[in-house]
Short mmCIF file of the C-alpha atoms (twelve columns), coordinates in Angstrom:
data_MODEL
# 
_entry.id   MODEL 
# 
loop_
_atom_site.group_PDB 
_atom_site.id 
_atom_site.type_symbol 
_atom_site.label_atom_id 
_atom_site.label_alt_id 
_atom_site.label_comp_id 
_atom_site.label_asym_id 
_atom_site.label_seq_id 
_atom_site.Cartn_x 
_atom_site.Cartn_y 
_atom_site.Cartn_z 
_atom_site.pdbx_PDB_model_num 
ATOM 1   C CA . MET A 1   -45.258 21.234  -43.201 1 
ATOM 2   C CA . PRO A 2   -43.427 21.752  -46.511 1 
ATOM 3   C CA . THR A 3   -41.642 18.778  -47.967 1 
ATOM 4   C CA . ALA A 4   -37.879 18.650  -48.530 1 
ATOM 5   C CA . ARG A 5   -36.955 20.268  -51.841 1 
ATOM 6   C CA . ASP A 6   -36.335 17.672  -54.541 1 
ATOM 7   C CA . PRO A 7   -32.987 18.043  -56.409 1 
ATOM 8   C CA . LEU A 8   -35.096 18.208  -59.563 1 
ATOM 9   C CA . TYR A 9   -36.050 21.787  -58.599 1 
ATOM 10  C CA . ARG A 10  -32.464 22.936  -58.016 1 
ATOM 11  C CA . ARG A 11  -31.788 26.495  -59.232 1 
ATOM 12  C CA . HIS A 12  -35.485 27.256  -59.665 1 
ATOM 13  C CA . ARG A 13  -36.620 30.217  -57.580 1 
ATOM 14  C CA . PHE A 14  -40.322 29.347  -57.668 1 
ATOM 15  C CA . PRO A 15  -41.648 26.837  -55.112 1 
ATOM 16  C CA . PRO A 16  -42.232 23.264  -56.355 1 
ATOM 17  C CA . GLU A 17  -45.952 23.679  -55.640 1 
ATOM 18  C CA . VAL A 18  -46.205 26.494  -58.201 1 
ATOM 19  C CA . ILE A 19  -44.148 24.672  -60.824 1 
ATOM 20  C CA . SER A 20  -46.087 21.431  -60.440 1 
ATOM 21  C CA . TYR A 21  -49.358 23.372  -60.636 1 
ATOM 22  C CA . ALA A 22  -48.319 24.999  -63.916 1 
ATOM 23  C CA . VAL A 23  -47.209 21.668  -65.381 1 
ATOM 24  C CA . TRP A 24  -50.459 20.005  -64.287 1 
ATOM 25  C CA . LEU A 25  -52.520 22.756  -65.924 1 
ATOM 26  C CA . TYR A 26  -50.609 22.643  -69.194 1 
ATOM 27  C CA . PHE A 27  -50.599 18.876  -69.671 1 
ATOM 28  C CA . GLY A 28  -53.856 18.082  -67.925 1 
ATOM 29  C CA . PHE A 29  -56.193 20.522  -69.701 1 
ATOM 30  C CA . PRO A 30  -56.607 21.887  -73.253 1 
ATOM 31  C CA . LEU A 31  -54.819 25.145  -72.409 1 
ATOM 32  C CA . SER A 32  -52.243 27.099  -74.348 1 
ATOM 33  C CA . LEU A 33  -49.066 28.384  -72.732 1 
ATOM 34  C CA . ARG A 34  -50.500 31.901  -72.668 1 
ATOM 35  C CA . MET A 35  -53.671 30.642  -70.978 1 
ATOM 36  C CA . VAL A 36  -51.586 29.052  -68.229 1 
ATOM 37  C CA . GLU A 37  -49.656 32.330  -67.901 1 
ATOM 38  C CA . GLU A 38  -52.937 34.220  -67.410 1 
ATOM 39  C CA . MET A 39  -54.221 31.698  -64.858 1 
ATOM 40  C CA . LEU A 40  -51.030 32.048  -62.845 1 
ATOM 41  C CA . ALA A 41  -51.205 35.837  -63.123 1 
ATOM 42  C CA . ALA A 42  -54.717 35.717  -61.664 1 
ATOM 43  C CA . ARG A 43  -53.122 34.076  -58.619 1 
ATOM 44  C CA . GLY A 44  -50.499 36.819  -58.345 1 
ATOM 45  C CA . ILE A 45  -47.684 34.799  -59.920 1 
ATOM 46  C CA . GLY A 46  -45.821 36.697  -62.613 1 
ATOM 47  C CA . VAL A 47  -44.267 34.253  -65.075 1 
ATOM 48  C CA . THR A 48  -44.122 34.362  -68.843 1 
ATOM 49  C CA . TYR A 49  -45.502 31.712  -71.161 1 
ATOM 50  C CA . GLU A 50  -41.892 30.945  -72.111 1 
ATOM 51  C CA . THR A 51  -41.186 30.043  -68.482 1 
ATOM 52  C CA . VAL A 52  -44.205 27.729  -68.506 1 
ATOM 53  C CA . ARG A 53  -42.877 26.121  -71.702 1 
ATOM 54  C CA . GLN A 54  -39.475 25.551  -70.125 1 
ATOM 55  C CA . TRP A 55  -41.101 24.056  -67.025 1 
ATOM 56  C CA . GLY A 56  -43.063 21.704  -69.260 1 
ATOM 57  C CA . ARG A 57  -39.905 20.571  -71.046 1 
ATOM 58  C CA . ARG A 58  -37.846 20.132  -67.891 1 
ATOM 59  C CA . PHE A 59  -40.386 18.637  -65.510 1 
ATOM 60  C CA . GLY A 60  -42.917 17.008  -67.830 1 
ATOM 61  C CA . LYS A 61  -40.804 13.994  -68.734 1 
ATOM 62  C CA . ALA A 62  -39.601 13.531  -65.149 1 
ATOM 63  C CA . PHE A 63  -43.184 13.563  -63.877 1 
ATOM 64  C CA . SER A 64  -44.442 11.216  -66.618 1 
ATOM 65  C CA . ASP A 65  -41.605 8.745   -65.909 1 
ATOM 66  C CA . ARG A 66  -42.570 8.711   -62.243 1 
ATOM 67  C CA . ILE A 67  -46.233 8.200   -63.147 1 
ATOM 68  C CA . ARG A 68  -45.246 5.180   -65.252 1 
ATOM 69  C CA . GLN A 69  -43.265 3.721   -62.361 1 
ATOM 70  C CA . ARG A 70  -46.268 3.959   -60.046 1 
ATOM 71  C CA . ALA A 71  -48.907 2.918   -62.572 1 
ATOM 72  C CA . PRO A 72  -50.809 -0.324  -61.927 1 
ATOM 73  C CA . ALA A 73  -50.435 -3.231  -64.322 1 
ATOM 74  C CA . ARG A 74  -52.151 -2.495  -67.610 1 
ATOM 75  C CA . GLY A 75  -54.755 -4.725  -69.205 1 
ATOM 76  C CA . GLY A 76  -53.891 -7.623  -71.470 1 
ATOM 77  C CA . LYS A 77  -55.996 -6.418  -74.388 1 
ATOM 78  C CA . TRP A 78  -54.206 -3.840  -76.534 1 
ATOM 79  C CA . HIS A 79  -55.979 -1.573  -79.009 1 
ATOM 80  C CA . LEU A 80  -53.615 -0.125  -81.626 1 
ATOM 81  C CA . GLY A 81  -54.648 2.688   -83.930 1 
ATOM 82  C CA . GLU A 82  -53.288 5.614   -85.891 1 
ATOM 83  C CA . VAL A 83  -54.466 9.009   -87.047 1 
ATOM 84  C CA . VAL A 84  -52.951 11.420  -89.535 1 
ATOM 85  C CA . ILE A 85  -51.601 14.747  -88.258 1 
ATOM 86  C CA . SER A 86  -50.017 17.615  -90.160 1 
ATOM 87  C CA . ILE A 87  -46.643 18.934  -88.987 1 
ATOM 88  C CA . THR A 88  -45.226 21.920  -90.908 1 
ATOM 89  C CA . GLY A 89  -47.390 20.944  -93.844 1 
ATOM 90  C CA . GLU A 90  -46.170 17.337  -93.964 1 
ATOM 91  C CA . GLN A 91  -48.281 14.294  -93.218 1 
ATOM 92  C CA . HIS A 92  -47.302 12.223  -90.183 1 
ATOM 93  C CA . TRP A 93  -49.016 9.343   -88.435 1 
ATOM 94  C CA . LEU A 94  -49.750 9.411   -84.737 1 
ATOM 95  C CA . CYS A 95  -49.756 5.791   -83.556 1 
ATOM 96  C CA . ARG A 96  -51.196 5.101   -80.113 1 
ATOM 97  C CA . ALA A 97  -51.974 1.984   -78.094 1 
ATOM 98  C CA . VAL A 98  -54.486 1.779   -75.242 1 
ATOM 99  C CA . ASP A 99  -55.657 -1.091  -73.080 1 
ATOM 100 C CA . GLN A 100 -59.259 -2.204  -72.565 1 
ATOM 101 C CA . ASN A 101 -59.619 0.225   -69.641 1 
ATOM 102 C CA . GLY A 102 -58.748 3.264   -71.748 1 
ATOM 103 C CA . SER A 103 -55.233 3.762   -70.333 1 
ATOM 104 C CA . VAL A 104 -52.722 4.876   -72.951 1 
ATOM 105 C CA . LEU A 105 -49.813 2.450   -73.171 1 
ATOM 106 C CA . ASP A 106 -47.568 4.459   -75.462 1 
ATOM 107 C CA . VAL A 107 -47.512 6.793   -78.439 1 
ATOM 108 C CA . LEU A 108 -45.222 7.118   -81.456 1 
ATOM 109 C CA . ILE A 109 -45.048 9.727   -84.246 1 
ATOM 110 C CA . GLN A 110 -44.006 8.278   -87.605 1 
ATOM 111 C CA . ARG A 111 -43.898 9.370   -91.242 1 
ATOM 112 C CA . ARG A 112 -45.356 6.118   -92.566 1 
ATOM 113 C CA . ARG A 113 -47.747 3.414   -91.460 1 
ATOM 114 C CA . ASP A 114 -46.193 0.427   -93.206 1 
ATOM 115 C CA . SER A 115 -45.019 -2.822  -91.610 1 
ATOM 116 C CA . ARG A 116 -41.739 -1.261  -90.449 1 
ATOM 117 C CA . ALA A 117 -43.638 1.488   -88.672 1 
ATOM 118 C CA . ALA A 118 -45.900 -1.133  -87.068 1 
ATOM 119 C CA . GLN A 119 -42.831 -3.071  -85.909 1 
ATOM 120 C CA . ARG A 120 -41.324 0.044   -84.317 1 
ATOM 121 C CA . LEU A 121 -44.550 0.695   -82.427 1 
ATOM 122 C CA . MET A 122 -44.891 -2.909  -81.248 1 
ATOM 123 C CA . LYS A 123 -41.255 -3.069  -80.101 1 
ATOM 124 C CA . LYS A 124 -41.703 0.182   -78.186 1 
ATOM 125 C CA . LEU A 125 -44.841 -1.185  -76.542 1 
ATOM 126 C CA . LEU A 126 -43.173 -4.447  -75.543 1 
ATOM 127 C CA . LYS A 127 -40.207 -2.583  -74.103 1 
ATOM 128 C CA . SER A 128 -42.344 -0.261  -71.981 1 
ATOM 129 C CA . ALA A 129 -44.949 -2.870  -70.953 1 
ATOM 130 C CA . GLY A 130 -42.501 -5.656  -70.162 1 
ATOM 131 C CA . THR A 131 -45.039 -8.395  -70.895 1 
ATOM 132 C CA . PRO A 132 -46.858 -9.136  -74.174 1 
ATOM 133 C CA . PRO A 133 -50.629 -8.704  -74.426 1 
ATOM 134 C CA . ARG A 134 -53.196 -11.459 -74.441 1 
ATOM 135 C CA . VAL A 135 -55.039 -9.960  -77.412 1 
ATOM 136 C CA . MET A 136 -54.062 -7.303  -79.946 1 
ATOM 137 C CA . ILE A 137 -56.899 -5.410  -81.663 1 
ATOM 138 C CA . THR A 138 -56.383 -3.228  -84.740 1 
ATOM 139 C CA . ASP A 139 -58.355 -1.921  -87.666 1 
ATOM 140 C CA . LYS A 140 -57.998 -3.649  -91.031 1 
ATOM 141 C CA . LEU A 141 -54.616 -2.126  -91.847 1 
ATOM 142 C CA . ARG A 142 -52.465 -5.042  -93.027 1 
ATOM 143 C CA . SER A 143 -49.221 -3.597  -91.672 1 
ATOM 144 C CA . TYR A 144 -49.901 -4.901  -88.158 1 
ATOM 145 C CA . GLY A 145 -50.417 -8.465  -89.324 1 
ATOM 146 C CA . ALA A 146 -47.250 -8.321  -91.458 1 
ATOM 147 C CA . ALA A 147 -45.250 -6.883  -88.561 1 
ATOM 148 C CA . ARG A 148 -46.551 -9.541  -86.172 1 
ATOM 149 C CA . ALA A 149 -45.529 -12.308 -88.594 1 
ATOM 150 C CA . THR A 150 -42.069 -10.800 -89.176 1 
ATOM 151 C CA . MET A 151 -41.429 -10.470 -85.436 1 
ATOM 152 C CA . GLY A 152 -42.753 -13.948 -84.674 1 
ATOM 153 C CA . PHE A 153 -45.139 -12.298 -82.245 1 
ATOM 154 C CA . HIS A 154 -47.513 -15.091 -81.216 1 
ATOM 155 C CA . VAL A 155 -50.582 -13.344 -79.872 1 
ATOM 156 C CA . GLU A 156 -54.238 -13.378 -80.841 1 
ATOM 157 C CA . HIS A 157 -54.842 -10.635 -83.404 1 
ATOM 158 C CA . ARG A 158 -58.342 -9.336  -84.052 1 
ATOM 159 C CA . GLN A 159 -58.906 -6.984  -86.983 1 
ATOM 160 C CA . HIS A 160 -62.196 -5.146  -87.069 1 
ATOM 161 C CA . LYS A 161 -63.019 -1.446  -87.318 1 
ATOM 162 C CA . ALA A 162 -65.855 -1.547  -84.783 1 
ATOM 163 C CA . LEU A 163 -63.726 -3.356  -82.183 1 
ATOM 164 C CA . ASN A 164 -61.125 -0.591  -82.105 1 
ATOM 165 C CA . ASN A 165 -63.172 2.254   -80.633 1 
ATOM 166 C CA . TRP A 166 -60.827 2.626   -77.660 1 
ATOM 167 C CA . ALA A 167 -57.913 3.499   -79.956 1 
ATOM 168 C CA . GLU A 168 -60.011 5.782   -82.143 1 
ATOM 169 C CA . ASN A 169 -61.485 7.667   -79.176 1 
ATOM 170 C CA . SER A 170 -58.044 8.124   -77.607 1 
ATOM 171 C CA . HIS A 171 -57.101 10.512  -80.431 1 
ATOM 172 C CA . GLN A 172 -59.827 13.050  -79.603 1 
ATOM 173 C CA . PRO A 173 -57.886 14.885  -76.834 1 
ATOM 174 C CA . THR A 174 -54.956 15.220  -79.231 1 
ATOM 175 C CA . ARG A 175 -57.184 16.910  -81.794 1 
ATOM 176 C CA . ARG A 176 -58.297 19.413  -79.152 1 
ATOM 177 C CA . ARG A 177 -54.698 20.172  -78.207 1 
ATOM 178 C CA . GLU A 178 -53.743 20.587  -81.855 1 
ATOM 179 C CA . ARG A 179 -56.313 23.357  -82.215 1 
ATOM 180 C CA . ILE A 180 -55.231 25.106  -79.023 1 
ATOM 181 C CA . MET A 181 -51.517 24.862  -79.905 1 
ATOM 182 C CA . GLU A 182 -52.145 25.801  -83.554 1 
ATOM 183 C CA . ARG A 183 -50.620 22.512  -84.665 1 
ATOM 184 C CA . PHE A 184 -47.400 20.860  -83.575 1 
ATOM 185 C CA . LYS A 185 -44.206 22.499  -84.785 1 
ATOM 186 C CA . SER A 186 -42.112 19.340  -85.212 1 
ATOM 187 C CA . SER A 187 -42.398 15.583  -84.796 1 
ATOM 188 C CA . ARG A 188 -39.988 15.780  -81.856 1 
ATOM 189 C CA . GLN A 189 -42.150 18.372  -80.109 1 
ATOM 190 C CA . ALA A 190 -45.292 16.306  -80.747 1 
ATOM 191 C CA . GLN A 191 -43.638 13.127  -79.442 1 
ATOM 192 C CA . ARG A 192 -42.330 14.873  -76.341 1 
ATOM 193 C CA . PHE A 193 -45.617 16.613  -75.549 1 
ATOM 194 C CA . LEU A 194 -47.923 13.644  -76.143 1 
ATOM 195 C CA . SER A 195 -45.704 11.245  -74.172 1 
ATOM 196 C CA . VAL A 196 -46.246 13.440  -71.119 1 
ATOM 197 C CA . HIS A 197 -49.838 14.425  -71.880 1 
ATOM 198 C CA . ASP A 198 -51.019 10.814  -72.139 1 
ATOM 199 C CA . GLN A 199 -49.423 9.762   -68.851 1 
ATOM 200 C CA . VAL A 200 -50.976 12.696  -66.983 1 
ATOM 201 C CA . ALA A 201 -54.315 11.799  -68.571 1 
ATOM 202 C CA . ASN A 202 -53.857 8.202   -67.384 1 
ATOM 203 C CA . LEU A 203 -53.283 9.355   -63.828 1 
ATOM 204 C CA . PHE A 204 -56.364 11.575  -63.717 1 
ATOM 205 C CA . HIS A 205 -58.619 9.328   -65.779 1 
ATOM 206 C CA . ILE A 206 -61.809 9.052   -63.710 1 
ATOM 207 C CA . PRO A 207 -64.472 6.663   -65.057 1 
ATOM 208 C CA . TYR A 208 -67.911 8.157   -65.482 1 
ATOM 209 C CA . SER A 209 -69.921 5.157   -66.595 1 
ATOM 210 C CA . GLY A 210 -73.342 4.555   -65.068 1 
ATOM 211 C CA . ALA A 211 -72.017 1.634   -63.026 1 
ATOM 212 C CA . VAL A 212 -69.499 3.828   -61.165 1 
ATOM 213 C CA . THR A 213 -70.660 5.577   -58.008 1 
ATOM 214 C CA . ALA A 214 -69.874 9.137   -56.978 1 
ATOM 215 C CA . ASP A 215 -67.949 7.844   -53.944 1 
ATOM 216 C CA . PHE A 216 -65.759 5.740   -56.221 1 
ATOM 217 C CA . ARG A 217 -65.019 8.753   -58.428 1 
ATOM 218 C CA . ARG A 218 -64.112 10.893  -55.419 1 
ATOM 219 C CA . ALA A 219 -61.829 8.172   -54.085 1 
ATOM 220 C CA . SER A 220 -60.188 7.765   -57.503 1 
ATOM 221 C CA . ARG A 221 -59.587 11.490  -57.758 1 
ATOM 222 C CA . GLY A 222 -58.142 11.575  -54.264 1 
ATOM 223 C CA . ARG A 223 -55.704 8.783   -55.129 1 
ATOM 224 C CA . ALA A 224 -54.694 10.629  -58.306 1 
ATOM 225 C CA . PHE A 225 -53.957 13.803  -56.360 1 
ATOM 226 C CA . ALA A 226 -51.987 11.824  -53.784 1 
ATOM 227 C CA . THR A 227 -49.887 10.249  -56.542 1 
ATOM 228 C CA . TRP A 228 -49.296 13.662  -58.102 1 
ATOM 229 C CA . ARG A 229 -48.009 14.943  -54.756 1 
ATOM 230 C CA . GLU A 230 -45.629 12.004  -54.619 1 
ATOM 231 C CA . ILE A 231 -44.272 12.333  -58.133 1 
ATOM 232 C CA . SER A 232 -43.890 16.122  -57.834 1 
ATOM 233 C CA . THR A 233 -42.627 15.902  -54.218 1 
ATOM 234 C CA . THR A 234 -44.990 18.612  -53.046 1 
ATOM 235 C CA . SER A 235 -47.185 18.849  -49.978 1 
ATOM 236 C CA . ALA A 236 -50.181 20.421  -51.729 1 
ATOM 237 C CA . SER A 237 -52.746 19.211  -54.228 1 
ATOM 238 C CA . PRO A 238 -52.046 20.253  -57.854 1 
ATOM 239 C CA . ASN A 239 -53.741 23.560  -57.039 1 
ATOM 240 C CA . PRO A 240 -51.476 25.046  -54.326 1 
ATOM 241 C CA . PHE A 241 -53.994 27.813  -53.678 1 
ATOM 242 C CA . GLY A 242 -57.003 25.570  -53.042 1 
ATOM 243 C CA . SER A 243 -58.040 23.097  -50.410 1 
ATOM 244 C CA . GLU A 244 -57.080 19.447  -50.301 1 
ATOM 245 C CA . VAL A 245 -59.235 17.211  -52.468 1 
ATOM 246 C CA . ASP A 246 -60.201 13.899  -50.916 1 
# 
């Protein structure tokens, strides 16, 4: 039975299942807007890439906010790192924090990586997380230590390049998206896109370490699909044309 139509979809002629599928494809995989358009066309759905872009803008933030609300408590060990990105020929810094399980806590695009920039990131993290971490791990950039001292942030701070692999590895999907999107067009666009992208990635993050069984991975994927149905208020899995994934 179809679910009641969420007010979020008001004045949209396409079913919520199709919209949520398009949003899931765009934010969940390294696909361009035109690729998503072609994938929908293969299913007999005629929409333009501009429509997909508008769906991403309208529904992406709403979905990511709902994912955050349903997310389990994050770990107490925060890895903070930054990577340089080019936006319209200007250098910006993509600052991202992840916990010890690989879940992205938050992301912030900034022009500098000085102590003020570190303070802005840490304040944003504390606001979204609600509780401070047990341990904060960074590379040897001194800005984090200066920001922690200025804020009176009493938490264990470990600085070592090799300890911060979680933060460094978290930037790799962004690099792939940069290539597909032919770079971000503005810092606002990058901030908006990555804020949604990282939350969708959190939801569908399935561990593949040797200690994890296939049954556990299937169960994790099933829970992720169930959560996606809840946050998008649809009755189908992200793929409305396929079978239910359990």
